[in-house]
């Protein structure tokens, strides 16, 4: 049986680049696909739905004795993503940690490990890094507090300095990671 018509509904991932960049990438990859499999592939321009939440285009592929037309719907979530990215980082991190630990205590992460260890690693890795960063920052802050205590600095000031160092280190790590991600996204 030959497929003559397909309808694909693409739900965009957590990617703030949006429709224009996705469409360019799709067009580029479709050209590569056509060359690789020696087929003809043409693609229509995106047409936005009246509410702007869906952009659609068609793809016609043909080779030899077959032809397929694909209707492609791109569900747009850029507004949600941009709004989420504008929220303070402390809120994003605390929500992510809360969700992850709920998955741990509900046994979901254990089921992920049994079903597919790669997926479980993908989910766990950022939380593991955050935990390591927090432990390292806490260790440095603790060492600073003890050093200030040894110098005779009052507890109120040494504890405040340790807390400030802890927050500054986590903030610096996060800012450097965001800068690295921004540079990588432009590449």
Coordinates of C-alpha atoms in Angstrom, one line a residue, residues 39-185:
X39 CA 13.6 12.2 -5.2
X40 CA 11.8 15.4 -5.9
X41 CA 10.6 17.4 -2.9
X42 CA 8.8 20.7 -3.1
X43 CA 7.4 22.7 -0.2
X44 CA 4.8 25.4 0.0
X45 CA 5.0 28.6 2.0
X46 CA 3.7 28.6 5.6
X47 CA 0.1 29.9 6.0
X48 CA -1.0 31.1 9.4
X49 CA -4.4 30.2 10.8
X50 CA -6.5 33.2 11.7
X51 CA -5.8 32.9 15.4
X52 CA -2.0 32.6 14.6
X53 CA -1.6 29.4 16.7
X54 CA -1.0 27.1 13.8
X55 CA 1.1 27.6 10.7
X56 CA 0.6 25.1 7.8
X57 CA 2.3 24.1 4.6
X58 CA 2.4 21.3 2.2
X59 CA 5.2 19.1 1.0
X60 CA 5.0 17.1 -2.3
X61 CA 7.5 14.3 -2.7
X62 CA 7.8 12.0 -5.7
X63 CA 10.1 9.5 -7.3
X64 CA 9.7 6.8 -9.9
X65 CA 6.2 5.5 -9.7
X66 CA 4.9 7.1 -6.4
X67 CA 3.9 10.5 -5.1
X68 CA 2.9 11.7 -1.7
X69 CA 1.5 15.0 -0.5
X70 CA 2.0 15.9 3.1
X71 CA 0.0 18.5 5.0
X72 CA 2.2 19.8 7.8
X73 CA 0.7 21.8 10.8
X74 CA 3.2 23.5 13.1
X75 CA 1.6 24.3 16.4
X76 CA 3.1 27.6 17.7
X77 CA 3.9 28.1 21.3
X78 CA 6.5 30.9 21.1
X79 CA 4.4 33.2 23.2
X80 CA 4.2 30.6 26.1
X81 CA 8.0 29.9 25.8
X82 CA 8.9 33.6 25.7
X83 CA 6.7 34.3 28.7
X84 CA 8.3 31.4 30.6
X85 CA 11.8 32.5 29.7
X86 CA 11.0 36.0 31.0
X87 CA 10.3 34.6 34.5
X88 CA 13.0 34.8 37.2
X89 CA 15.5 32.0 37.1
X90 CA 14.9 31.1 40.8
X91 CA 11.3 30.3 39.9
X92 CA 12.2 28.1 37.0
X93 CA 14.8 26.2 38.9
X94 CA 12.6 25.7 42.0
X95 CA 9.7 24.5 39.8
X96 CA 12.1 22.1 37.9
X97 CA 13.4 20.7 41.2
X98 CA 9.9 20.4 42.6
X99 CA 8.7 18.5 39.5
X100 CA 11.7 16.2 39.5
X101 CA 11.5 15.2 43.1
X102 CA 7.8 14.6 42.7
X103 CA 8.7 12.2 39.9
X104 CA 11.3 10.5 42.2
X105 CA 8.9 10.1 45.1
X106 CA 6.1 8.8 42.9
X107 CA 8.4 6.1 41.5
X108 CA 8.2 7.6 38.0
X109 CA 12.0 8.0 37.6
X110 CA 12.6 4.4 38.7
X111 CA 10.1 3.3 36.0
X112 CA 11.9 5.5 33.4
X113 CA 15.2 3.8 34.4
X114 CA 13.7 0.3 33.9
X115 CA 12.0 1.3 30.6
X116 CA 14.8 3.3 29.0
X117 CA 18.0 4.3 31.0
X118 CA 19.0 6.8 28.3
X119 CA 15.8 8.8 28.7
X120 CA 16.1 8.6 32.5
X121 CA 19.7 9.9 32.2
X122 CA 18.5 12.7 30.0
X123 CA 15.9 13.7 32.6
X124 CA 18.2 13.3 35.6
X125 CA 21.4 14.8 34.3
X126 CA 20.5 18.5 34.7
X127 CA 19.2 17.9 38.2
X128 CA 22.4 16.0 39.1
X129 CA 24.5 18.9 37.8
X130 CA 22.4 21.4 39.8
X131 CA 22.9 19.3 42.9
X132 CA 26.7 19.2 42.4
X133 CA 26.8 22.9 41.8
X134 CA 24.7 23.6 45.0
X135 CA 26.9 21.2 47.0
X136 CA 30.1 22.9 45.7
X137 CA 28.7 26.4 46.4
X138 CA 27.5 25.3 49.9
X139 CA 31.0 23.9 50.6
X140 CA 32.7 27.1 49.6
X141 CA 30.2 29.2 51.6
X142 CA 30.7 27.0 54.6
X143 CA 34.5 27.3 54.3
X144 CA 34.1 31.1 54.1
X145 CA 31.9 31.2 57.1
X146 CA 34.4 29.1 59.1
X147 CA 37.3 31.3 58.0
X148 CA 35.4 34.5 59.0
X149 CA 34.6 32.8 62.4
X150 CA 38.3 32.1 62.8
X151 CA 39.1 35.7 62.2
X152 CA 36.6 36.8 64.9
X153 CA 33.9 38.2 62.6
X154 CA 30.5 38.1 64.4
X155 CA 28.2 35.2 63.4
X156 CA 25.6 37.5 61.9
X157 CA 28.1 38.9 59.4
X158 CA 29.9 35.6 58.7
X159 CA 26.6 33.8 58.0
X160 CA 25.3 36.7 55.8
X161 CA 28.6 36.6 53.8
X162 CA 28.3 32.8 53.4
X163 CA 24.7 33.1 52.2
X164 CA 25.7 35.9 49.8
X165 CA 28.6 33.8 48.4
X166 CA 26.4 30.7 48.0
X167 CA 23.8 32.7 46.0
X168 CA 26.5 34.6 44.0
X169 CA 28.2 31.3 43.0
X170 CA 24.9 29.7 41.9
X171 CA 24.0 32.9 40.0
X172 CA 27.4 33.0 38.3
X173 CA 27.2 29.4 37.3
X174 CA 23.7 29.9 35.8
X175 CA 24.7 33.1 34.0
X176 CA 27.8 31.5 32.5
X177 CA 25.7 28.6 31.3
X178 CA 23.1 30.9 29.8
X179 CA 25.8 32.9 28.0
X180 CA 27.2 29.6 26.6
X181 CA 23.8 28.5 25.5
X182 CA 23.1 31.8 23.8
X183 CA 26.4 31.5 21.9
X184 CA 25.7 28.0 20.9
X185 CA 22.2 28.9 19.7

